[in-house]
Short mmCIF file of C-alpha atoms and ligand atoms in Angstrom, two decimals:
data_model
loop_
_atom_site.label_atom_id
_atom_site.label_comp_id
_atom_site.label_asym_id
_atom_site.label_seq_id
_atom_site.Cartn_x
_atom_site.Cartn_y
_atom_site.Cartn_z
CA MET I 203 13.51 -20.29 -11.03
CA THR I 204 10.47 -20.07 -11.61
CA GLN I 205 7.19 -19.28 -9.37
CA PRO I 206 6.69 -22.62 -8.15
CA GLN I 207 9.77 -22.02 -6.26
CA TRP I 208 9.17 -18.35 -5.46
CA SER I 209 5.93 -19.35 -4.15
CA LEU I 210 7.57 -22.16 -1.95
CA VAL I 211 10.30 -19.95 -0.47
CA ASP I 212 7.76 -16.95 0.53
CA GLU I 213 5.54 -19.73 2.14
CA TYR I 214 8.54 -20.48 4.50
CA PHE I 215 9.32 -17.20 4.62
CA GLY I 216 6.06 -16.65 6.05
CA THR I 217 5.78 -19.34 8.10
CA LEU I 218 8.28 -18.07 10.03
CA PHE I 219 7.93 -13.83 9.73
CA ALA I 220 4.35 -13.75 8.69
CA PRO I 221 2.39 -16.48 9.97
CA ALA I 222 -1.78 -16.16 9.30
CA ASP I 223 -3.77 -15.20 12.14
CA ALA I 224 -7.53 -15.79 12.71
CA GLN I 225 -7.85 -12.21 11.73
CA LEU I 226 -5.99 -11.77 8.82
CA GLU I 227 -6.72 -15.48 7.07
CA ASN I 228 -11.22 -13.81 7.66
CA ALA I 229 -9.97 -10.91 5.78
CA LEU I 230 -8.70 -12.77 2.68
CA LYS I 231 -11.87 -15.03 2.87
CA ALA I 232 -14.43 -12.41 3.16
CA THR I 233 -12.44 -10.80 0.71
CA ALA I 234 -12.33 -14.27 -1.79
CA GLU I 235 -15.94 -14.71 -0.73
CA ALA I 236 -17.21 -11.31 -2.34
CA ASP I 237 -15.60 -11.86 -5.49
CA MET I 238 -13.19 -9.41 -5.44
CA PRO I 239 -9.94 -9.86 -6.77
CA ALA I 240 -7.08 -11.36 -4.96
CA ILE I 241 -4.35 -8.30 -5.68
CA GLN I 242 -3.85 -7.58 -1.73
CA VAL I 243 -0.14 -7.71 -0.61
CA SER I 244 1.03 -10.89 0.48
CA ALA I 245 1.95 -11.73 3.97
CA ASN I 246 5.32 -11.49 3.50
CA GLN I 247 4.80 -7.63 2.06
CA GLY I 248 1.96 -7.37 5.04
CA LYS I 249 4.94 -7.49 7.44
CA LEU I 250 7.13 -5.74 5.40
CA LEU I 251 5.15 -2.49 5.10
CA TYR I 252 4.44 -3.00 9.24
CA LEU I 253 7.88 -3.10 10.03
CA LEU I 254 8.42 -0.05 7.93
CA ALA I 255 5.30 1.74 9.94
CA ARG I 256 6.91 0.34 13.11
CA LEU I 257 10.02 1.84 12.09
CA CYS I 258 8.72 5.49 11.12
CA ASN I 259 7.42 5.20 14.64
CA ALA I 260 3.95 6.35 12.67
CA GLN I 261 1.34 7.92 14.18
CA SER I 262 -0.72 8.63 11.62
CA ILE I 263 -0.92 6.46 8.07
CA LEU I 264 -2.51 7.25 5.16
CA GLU I 265 -3.68 4.58 2.35
CA VAL I 266 -4.32 5.12 -1.32
CA GLY I 267 -6.47 1.62 -2.13
CA THR I 268 -7.97 -0.36 0.39
CA LEU I 269 -9.60 -3.23 -1.44
CA GLY I 270 -10.63 -5.54 1.40
CA GLY I 271 -8.82 -4.14 4.09
CA TYR I 272 -5.69 -6.68 4.10
CA SER I 273 -2.99 -4.31 3.76
CA THR I 274 -4.98 -1.69 6.30
CA ILE I 275 -5.00 -4.61 9.01
CA TRP I 276 -0.80 -5.10 8.66
CA LEU I 277 -0.65 -1.32 8.84
CA ALA I 278 -2.88 -0.14 11.59
CA ARG I 279 -1.20 -3.30 13.54
CA ALA I 280 1.54 -0.86 13.71
CA LEU I 281 -0.12 2.13 15.19
CA PRO I 282 -0.45 2.91 19.43
CA VAL I 283 -3.60 3.18 20.93
CA ASP I 284 -4.45 6.51 19.55
CA GLY I 285 -2.99 6.20 15.94
CA LYS I 286 -4.73 7.21 12.77
CA LEU I 287 -4.97 5.57 9.86
CA ILE I 288 -7.54 6.97 7.10
CA THR I 289 -7.68 4.71 3.89
CA LEU I 290 -9.08 5.80 0.41
CA GLU I 291 -10.94 3.37 -1.65
CA ILE I 292 -13.30 4.02 -4.96
CA SER I 293 -15.49 1.25 -4.21
CA PRO I 294 -18.33 1.13 -2.11
CA GLU I 295 -18.70 -2.20 -2.06
CA HIS I 296 -15.05 -3.24 -1.11
CA ALA I 297 -15.03 -0.08 1.34
CA ALA I 298 -18.52 -2.19 2.86
CA VAL I 299 -16.39 -5.32 3.13
CA ALA I 300 -12.97 -3.67 4.40
CA THR I 301 -14.93 -2.18 6.96
CA ARG I 302 -16.18 -5.49 8.06
CA ASN I 303 -12.60 -7.00 8.32
CA ILE I 304 -11.18 -4.40 10.11
CA ALA I 305 -13.66 -4.14 12.23
CA GLN I 306 -13.36 -8.28 13.02
CA ALA I 307 -9.88 -7.48 13.52
CA ASN I 308 -10.68 -4.93 16.33
CA LEU I 309 -8.93 -2.25 14.81
CA ALA I 310 -12.20 0.01 13.93
CA SER I 311 -11.00 2.61 16.41
CA LEU I 312 -8.38 3.71 14.44
CA VAL I 313 -9.24 3.34 11.07
CA THR I 314 -11.16 5.61 8.51
CA ILE I 315 -12.41 4.42 5.11
CA ARG I 316 -12.89 7.39 3.21
CA VAL I 317 -15.34 6.24 -0.08
CA GLY I 318 -14.51 7.94 -3.69
CA PRO I 319 -11.89 8.53 -5.76
CA ALA I 320 -8.81 9.03 -4.30
CA THR I 321 -7.53 12.40 -6.58
CA ASP I 322 -11.15 13.83 -4.78
CA SER I 323 -10.40 12.46 -1.59
CA LEU I 324 -6.92 13.56 -1.18
CA LYS I 325 -7.71 17.18 -2.27
CA ASP I 326 -10.13 16.63 0.80
CA LEU I 327 -7.64 15.99 3.21
CA ILE I 328 -5.29 19.00 2.40
CA SER I 329 -8.10 21.41 2.30
CA GLN I 330 -9.41 20.29 5.80
CA ASN I 331 -4.96 19.95 6.67
CA ALA I 332 -5.80 15.86 8.05
CA GLY I 333 -1.61 15.85 7.45
CA PRO I 334 0.70 15.04 8.43
CA PHE I 335 0.66 11.59 7.87
CA ASP I 336 3.88 9.69 9.03
CA PHE I 337 3.73 7.13 6.46
CA ILE I 338 1.86 6.62 3.03
CA PHE I 339 1.21 3.57 1.31
CA ILE I 340 0.32 3.95 -2.17
CA ASP I 341 -1.48 0.68 -3.91
CA ALA I 342 -4.14 1.89 -6.12
CA ASP I 343 -5.14 2.52 -9.97
CA LYS I 344 -1.46 2.75 -11.42
CA ALA I 345 -2.24 5.58 -13.75
CA ASN I 346 -3.52 8.21 -11.50
CA THR I 347 0.03 7.60 -8.86
CA PRO I 348 2.02 10.36 -10.09
CA SER I 349 -0.76 12.87 -9.03
CA TYR I 350 -1.03 10.60 -5.73
CA ILE I 351 2.43 10.55 -5.09
CA GLU I 352 2.09 14.64 -5.61
CA SER I 353 -1.07 14.71 -2.89
CA ALA I 354 0.92 12.81 -0.64
CA LEU I 355 4.00 15.57 -0.52
CA ARG I 356 1.30 17.91 0.43
CA LEU I 357 0.31 15.48 3.24
CA ALA I 358 3.63 14.28 4.44
CA ARG I 359 6.39 16.10 6.64
CA PRO I 360 10.51 15.75 6.77
CA GLY I 361 10.86 12.22 7.84
CA SER I 362 7.55 10.67 6.59
CA LEU I 363 8.22 7.32 4.35
CA ILE I 364 6.17 7.08 0.92
CA VAL I 365 5.95 3.38 -0.44
CA VAL I 366 4.51 2.48 -4.16
CA ASP I 367 3.34 -0.92 -4.98
CA ASN I 368 3.19 -2.56 -7.79
CA VAL I 369 6.47 -0.77 -9.67
CA VAL I 370 7.93 -3.26 -12.14
CA ARG I 371 4.80 -4.52 -14.45
CA ASN I 372 5.73 -7.57 -14.95
CA GLY I 373 9.28 -5.85 -16.72
CA ALA I 374 7.66 -3.67 -18.44
CA VAL I 375 8.28 -0.52 -16.58
CA VAL I 376 11.33 -0.27 -18.58
CA GLU I 377 9.22 -0.01 -21.92
CA ALA I 378 9.45 4.52 -22.78
CA GLU I 379 7.40 3.26 -25.34
CA SER I 380 4.18 1.42 -23.87
CA THR I 381 0.91 2.41 -24.84
CA ASP I 382 0.02 0.97 -21.33
CA PRO I 383 -1.60 3.36 -19.24
CA ASN I 384 -0.69 1.47 -16.26
CA VAL I 385 3.25 1.75 -17.75
CA GLN I 386 3.45 4.83 -18.57
CA GLY I 387 1.96 6.14 -14.58
CA ILE I 388 4.52 3.76 -12.85
CA ARG I 389 7.09 5.73 -14.92
CA ALA I 390 5.92 9.32 -14.62
CA SER I 391 5.74 8.08 -10.62
CA LEU I 392 9.34 6.76 -10.55
CA ALA I 393 10.64 10.14 -12.35
CA ILE I 394 8.97 12.25 -9.39
CA LEU I 395 10.36 9.84 -7.35
CA ALA I 396 13.87 10.16 -8.32
CA SER I 397 13.46 13.77 -9.10
CA ASN I 398 11.82 15.60 -6.94
CA PRO I 399 14.54 17.00 -4.53
CA ARG I 400 12.34 16.77 -1.77
CA LEU I 401 12.59 13.33 -1.66
CA GLU I 402 15.52 10.44 -1.72
CA SER I 403 13.93 7.30 -2.98
CA VAL I 404 14.81 3.86 -4.29
CA ALA I 405 13.20 1.00 -6.03
CA TRP I 406 13.49 -2.61 -6.30
CA GLN I 407 12.38 -5.61 -7.72
CA VAL I 408 10.67 -8.42 -6.08
CA VAL I 409 9.38 -11.98 -6.69
CA GLY I 410 7.55 -13.96 -4.51
CA SER I 411 3.73 -15.16 -3.96
CA LYS I 412 2.36 -12.59 -6.25
CA GLY I 413 4.74 -13.49 -9.34
CA TYR I 414 7.80 -10.79 -10.12
CA ASP I 415 6.89 -7.13 -8.74
CA GLY I 416 8.55 -4.46 -7.13
CA LEU I 417 8.42 -1.61 -4.37
CA ALA I 418 9.25 2.11 -4.83
CA MET I 419 9.76 3.91 -1.40
CA ALA I 420 10.59 7.40 -0.52
CA LEU I 421 12.23 9.01 2.34
CA VAL I 422 10.61 13.08 2.77
CA LEU I 423 13.45 15.37 3.29
CA GLU I 424 12.19 18.90 3.64
C1 SAM K 156 -4.30 -3.03 -5.49
S1 SAM K 156 -6.32 -2.86 -4.69
C2 SAM K 156 -5.61 -2.65 -3.07
C3 SAM K 156 -5.03 -3.61 -2.39
C4 SAM K 156 -4.82 -3.43 -0.96
N1 SAM K 156 -3.82 -2.07 -0.76
C5 SAM K 156 -4.14 -4.63 -0.18
O1 SAM K 156 -3.06 -4.75 -0.42
O2 SAM K 156 -5.08 -5.50 0.48
C6 SAM K 156 -6.49 -1.42 -5.60
C7 SAM K 156 -7.69 -0.92 -4.88
O3 SAM K 156 -7.72 0.44 -5.09
C8 SAM K 156 -8.45 0.32 -5.41
N2 SAM K 156 -8.71 2.07 -6.92
C9 SAM K 156 -9.17 2.16 -7.69
N3 SAM K 156 -8.89 2.72 -8.31
C10 SAM K 156 -9.07 4.05 -7.43
C11 SAM K 156 -9.44 5.63 -7.46
N4 SAM K 156 -9.50 5.67 -8.32
N5 SAM K 156 -9.68 5.91 -5.92
C12 SAM K 156 -9.26 4.99 -5.13
N6 SAM K 156 -9.20 3.90 -5.04
C13 SAM K 156 -9.14 3.28 -6.40
C14 SAM K 156 -9.81 -0.67 -6.22
O4 SAM K 156 -11.06 -0.69 -5.97
C15 SAM K 156 -9.07 -1.70 -5.03
O5 SAM K 156 -9.69 -2.21 -4.69
#
């Protein structure tokens, strides 16, 4: 199996289950035109996030890592009209593009973008008692992901779902001695997800249009 085959199958599944619409296409186009990296989730992954948020009956969603708002749009579409989504982004340029894309998708009333290092924004959210969030999607700098998970736990409730993206690192996640801070960040994150008694977790490998990658998911128990 090779990348072209994975992409073809992803496209086929995407056509069936996550067909592009004008708003999602606009978000991708505007992100590319702003010279931002194409590191958003794939259409099928976006649909998976949407379905998971629906399954949680999420009224409140927290996202760490906005980019151009592509995953934000998928997630916000899972919310009821009085729901809320807070998304954290360090780059003012990314946040500006995301703000336009989210408005264009008619979701501005549900979504707030907080600009700044996510560690600081999460501290603020905790001190402001902004939780609990029903669904938390972590998709920013991998080295800081362990601290994002610890903060997420303080912003969650029993029954919340935490999803962490990009946990395979092209297979390097198995390299305990890796000097790559992203690999070590993900390894430390998985260790928390596996050992924290408040969590019941799983991680799995994925192939598709984005190559070889994976997701981890944790249910907050208490
Ligand atoms: C993989 S992209 C997010 C993709 C987005 N979730 C999607 O699928 O459409 C990661 C984003 O995290 C942001 N980021 C990186 N480090 C950050 C930090 N310390 N705090 C907040 N955001 C950060 C980057 O600027 C980038 O926009």
